[in-house]
């Protein structure tokens, strides 16, 4: 059984994104997994029929998938940041992603997925494997017995 009700899929090769993901692990209900992990790829394909290169927050409890700007804004809210911070992050997502990509040498821009989508049946079916592979604050997997 998966421990997390929500999982953040992030660019695991981006130093900035990795630091942000580690900070978000302080939220007990949110796990984190690299976009490059096979289970993240399987989830994205099941949800979107594609593997968009974007920050994605999957909230299985609410049946929603936040991507790009929508994910950044949702994460800011969950981290207890004032609404204006979430709005600034949402409104400047592309600029932040481009700057981070250049600084980290990523060599690719995020795909144009920026909405909140309903969790598809395929996405729901792939969620347990995704959540089970997500990391806890201590770096261990999210699966519990």
mmCIF file of C-alpha atoms in Angstrom:
data_model
loop_
_atom_site.group_PDB
_atom_site.id
_atom_site.type_symbol
_atom_site.label_atom_id
_atom_site.label_comp_id
_atom_site.label_asym_id
_atom_site.label_seq_id
_atom_site.Cartn_x
_atom_site.Cartn_y
_atom_site.Cartn_z
ATOM 1 C CA UNK A 1 0.000 0.000 0.000
ATOM 2 C CA UNK A 2 1.281 3.493 -0.861
ATOM 3 C CA UNK A 3 1.970 5.975 1.923
ATOM 4 C CA UNK A 4 1.442 9.152 -0.076
ATOM 5 C CA UNK A 5 -1.828 10.621 -1.304
ATOM 6 C CA UNK A 6 0.120 13.064 -3.489
ATOM 7 C CA UNK A 7 3.339 12.703 -5.454
ATOM 8 C CA UNK A 8 5.488 15.360 -7.096
ATOM 9 C CA UNK A 9 7.186 14.383 -10.357
ATOM 10 C CA UNK A 10 10.165 16.709 -10.861
ATOM 11 C CA UNK A 11 13.325 17.056 -12.958
ATOM 12 C CA UNK A 12 15.704 14.900 -10.925
ATOM 13 C CA UNK A 13 18.713 16.165 -12.900
ATOM 14 C CA UNK A 14 18.014 19.825 -12.080
ATOM 15 C CA UNK A 15 19.793 20.941 -8.885
ATOM 16 C CA UNK A 16 17.190 23.637 -8.131
ATOM 17 C CA UNK A 17 14.262 21.257 -8.671
ATOM 18 C CA UNK A 18 15.925 18.608 -6.515
ATOM 19 C CA UNK A 19 16.363 21.083 -3.648
ATOM 20 C CA UNK A 20 12.715 22.142 -3.983
ATOM 21 C CA UNK A 21 11.594 18.495 -3.971
ATOM 22 C CA UNK A 22 13.619 17.797 -0.816
ATOM 23 C CA UNK A 23 12.004 20.811 0.874
ATOM 24 C CA UNK A 24 8.539 19.585 -0.101
ATOM 25 C CA UNK A 25 9.234 16.222 1.507
ATOM 26 C CA UNK A 26 8.704 18.088 4.770
ATOM 27 C CA UNK A 27 5.015 17.815 3.894
ATOM 28 C CA UNK A 28 4.249 14.320 5.173
ATOM 29 C CA UNK A 29 1.505 13.733 2.629
ATOM 30 C CA UNK A 30 3.628 14.561 -0.473
ATOM 31 C CA UNK A 31 6.221 12.180 -1.891
ATOM 32 C CA UNK A 32 8.673 13.063 -4.646
ATOM 33 C CA UNK A 33 10.049 11.141 -7.612
ATOM 34 C CA UNK A 34 12.340 12.064 -10.481
ATOM 35 C CA UNK A 35 10.784 12.524 -13.925
ATOM 36 C CA UNK A 36 13.468 10.108 -15.159
ATOM 37 C CA UNK A 37 12.254 7.217 -12.970
ATOM 38 C CA UNK A 38 10.509 4.452 -14.949
ATOM 39 C CA UNK A 39 7.450 4.601 -12.663
ATOM 40 C CA UNK A 40 7.100 8.344 -13.299
ATOM 41 C CA UNK A 41 7.325 7.690 -17.033
ATOM 42 C CA UNK A 42 4.685 4.927 -16.763
ATOM 43 C CA UNK A 43 2.358 7.187 -14.793
ATOM 44 C CA UNK A 44 2.718 10.087 -17.251
ATOM 45 C CA UNK A 45 2.064 7.820 -20.222
ATOM 46 C CA UNK A 46 -0.986 6.309 -18.507
ATOM 47 C CA UNK A 47 -2.323 9.768 -17.552
ATOM 48 C CA UNK A 48 -1.550 11.768 -20.688
ATOM 49 C CA UNK A 49 -0.797 9.200 -23.419
ATOM 50 C CA UNK A 50 2.565 10.994 -23.543
ATOM 51 C CA UNK A 51 5.463 11.705 -21.184
ATOM 52 C CA UNK A 52 5.438 15.505 -20.920
ATOM 53 C CA UNK A 53 8.597 17.040 -19.483
ATOM 54 C CA UNK A 54 6.940 19.145 -16.790
ATOM 55 C CA UNK A 55 6.614 19.447 -13.044
ATOM 56 C CA UNK A 56 3.558 17.364 -12.151
ATOM 57 C CA UNK A 57 1.773 17.048 -8.815
ATOM 58 C CA UNK A 58 -0.520 14.031 -8.670
ATOM 59 C CA UNK A 59 -3.192 14.219 -5.965
ATOM 60 C CA UNK A 60 -4.869 10.802 -5.932
ATOM 61 C CA UNK A 61 -6.990 11.671 -2.895
ATOM 62 C CA UNK A 62 -8.609 14.570 -4.777
ATOM 63 C CA UNK A 63 -8.483 12.858 -8.196
ATOM 64 C CA UNK A 64 -6.487 15.700 -9.780
ATOM 65 C CA UNK A 65 -3.202 16.126 -11.618
ATOM 66 C CA UNK A 66 -1.593 19.588 -11.556
ATOM 67 C CA UNK A 67 1.038 20.311 -14.206
ATOM 68 C CA UNK A 68 3.502 23.136 -14.886
ATOM 69 C CA UNK A 69 2.213 26.487 -13.600
ATOM 70 C CA UNK A 70 -0.729 24.818 -11.873
ATOM 71 C CA UNK A 71 1.627 22.429 -10.027
ATOM 72 C CA UNK A 72 3.898 25.274 -8.916
ATOM 73 C CA UNK A 73 0.956 27.268 -7.572
ATOM 74 C CA UNK A 74 -0.553 24.258 -5.787
ATOM 75 C CA UNK A 75 2.785 23.385 -4.177
ATOM 76 C CA UNK A 76 3.279 26.953 -2.968
ATOM 77 C CA UNK A 77 -0.143 26.808 -1.321
ATOM 78 C CA UNK A 78 0.534 23.460 0.323
ATOM 79 C CA UNK A 79 3.833 24.758 1.654
ATOM 80 C CA UNK A 80 1.904 27.534 3.430
ATOM 81 C CA UNK A 81 3.150 30.390 1.280
ATOM 82 C CA UNK A 82 0.873 33.413 0.956
ATOM 83 C CA UNK A 83 -1.444 33.437 -2.053
ATOM 84 C CA UNK A 84 0.548 36.187 -3.706
ATOM 85 C CA UNK A 85 3.656 33.952 -3.722
ATOM 86 C CA UNK A 86 1.699 31.183 -5.440
ATOM 87 C CA UNK A 87 0.447 33.680 -8.012
ATOM 88 C CA UNK A 88 3.963 34.971 -8.640
ATOM 89 C CA UNK A 89 5.303 31.443 -9.073
ATOM 90 C CA UNK A 90 2.435 30.572 -11.440
ATOM 91 C CA UNK A 91 2.799 33.753 -13.473
ATOM 92 C CA UNK A 92 6.591 33.420 -13.793
ATOM 93 C CA UNK A 93 6.844 29.637 -14.173
ATOM 94 C CA UNK A 94 8.246 29.717 -17.732
ATOM 95 C CA UNK A 95 10.857 32.355 -16.869
ATOM 96 C CA UNK A 96 11.936 30.437 -13.775
ATOM 97 C CA UNK A 97 12.063 27.130 -15.701
ATOM 98 C CA UNK A 98 14.081 28.696 -18.525
ATOM 99 C CA UNK A 99 16.566 30.343 -16.146
ATOM 100 C CA UNK A 100 16.981 27.134 -14.127
ATOM 101 C CA UNK A 101 17.397 25.123 -17.329
ATOM 102 C CA UNK A 102 20.156 27.423 -18.550
ATOM 103 C CA UNK A 103 21.908 27.495 -15.176
ATOM 104 C CA UNK A 104 21.784 23.706 -14.792
ATOM 105 C CA UNK A 105 22.671 22.909 -18.409
ATOM 106 C CA UNK A 106 19.466 20.901 -18.800
ATOM 107 C CA UNK A 107 19.243 21.646 -22.520
ATOM 108 C CA UNK A 108 15.464 21.334 -22.848
ATOM 109 C CA UNK A 109 12.438 23.416 -22.023
ATOM 110 C CA UNK A 110 9.404 22.115 -20.144
ATOM 111 C CA UNK A 111 6.490 20.970 -22.276
ATOM 112 C CA UNK A 112 3.343 23.081 -22.471
ATOM 113 C CA UNK A 113 1.250 21.382 -19.765
ATOM 114 C CA UNK A 114 -0.024 23.988 -17.286
ATOM 115 C CA UNK A 115 -3.492 23.011 -16.159
ATOM 116 C CA UNK A 116 -5.216 20.914 -13.522
ATOM 117 C CA UNK A 117 -6.524 17.724 -15.090
ATOM 118 C CA UNK A 118 -8.804 15.007 -13.745
ATOM 119 C CA UNK A 119 -6.891 11.882 -12.725
ATOM 120 C CA UNK A 120 -7.602 9.401 -15.515
ATOM 121 C CA UNK A 121 -8.459 5.765 -14.907
ATOM 122 C CA UNK A 122 -5.053 4.764 -16.317
ATOM 123 C CA UNK A 123 -3.350 7.325 -14.089
ATOM 124 C CA UNK A 124 -5.193 6.001 -11.051
ATOM 125 C CA UNK A 125 -4.126 2.458 -11.948
ATOM 126 C CA UNK A 126 -0.463 3.595 -12.201
ATOM 127 C CA UNK A 127 -0.541 5.712 -9.030
ATOM 128 C CA UNK A 128 0.243 3.010 -6.451
ATOM 129 C CA UNK A 129 3.523 2.105 -8.197
ATOM 130 C CA UNK A 130 4.372 5.819 -8.472
ATOM 131 C CA UNK A 131 3.589 6.513 -4.804
ATOM 132 C CA UNK A 132 5.387 3.365 -3.686
ATOM 133 C CA UNK A 133 8.569 4.530 -5.425
ATOM 134 C CA UNK A 134 8.319 8.138 -4.172
ATOM 135 C CA UNK A 135 10.747 9.179 -1.469
ATOM 136 C CA UNK A 136 10.047 10.079 2.120
ATOM 137 C CA UNK A 137 11.889 12.778 4.050
ATOM 138 C CA UNK A 138 14.477 10.220 5.153
ATOM 139 C CA UNK A 139 15.139 9.127 1.549
ATOM 140 C CA UNK A 140 13.409 5.755 1.873
ATOM 141 C CA UNK A 141 10.580 4.623 -0.388
ATOM 142 C CA UNK A 142 6.974 5.571 0.214
ATOM 143 C CA UNK A 143 5.671 2.027 0.545
ATOM 144 C CA UNK A 144 4.402 0.869 3.922
ATOM 145 C CA UNK A 145 3.368 -2.630 4.942
#
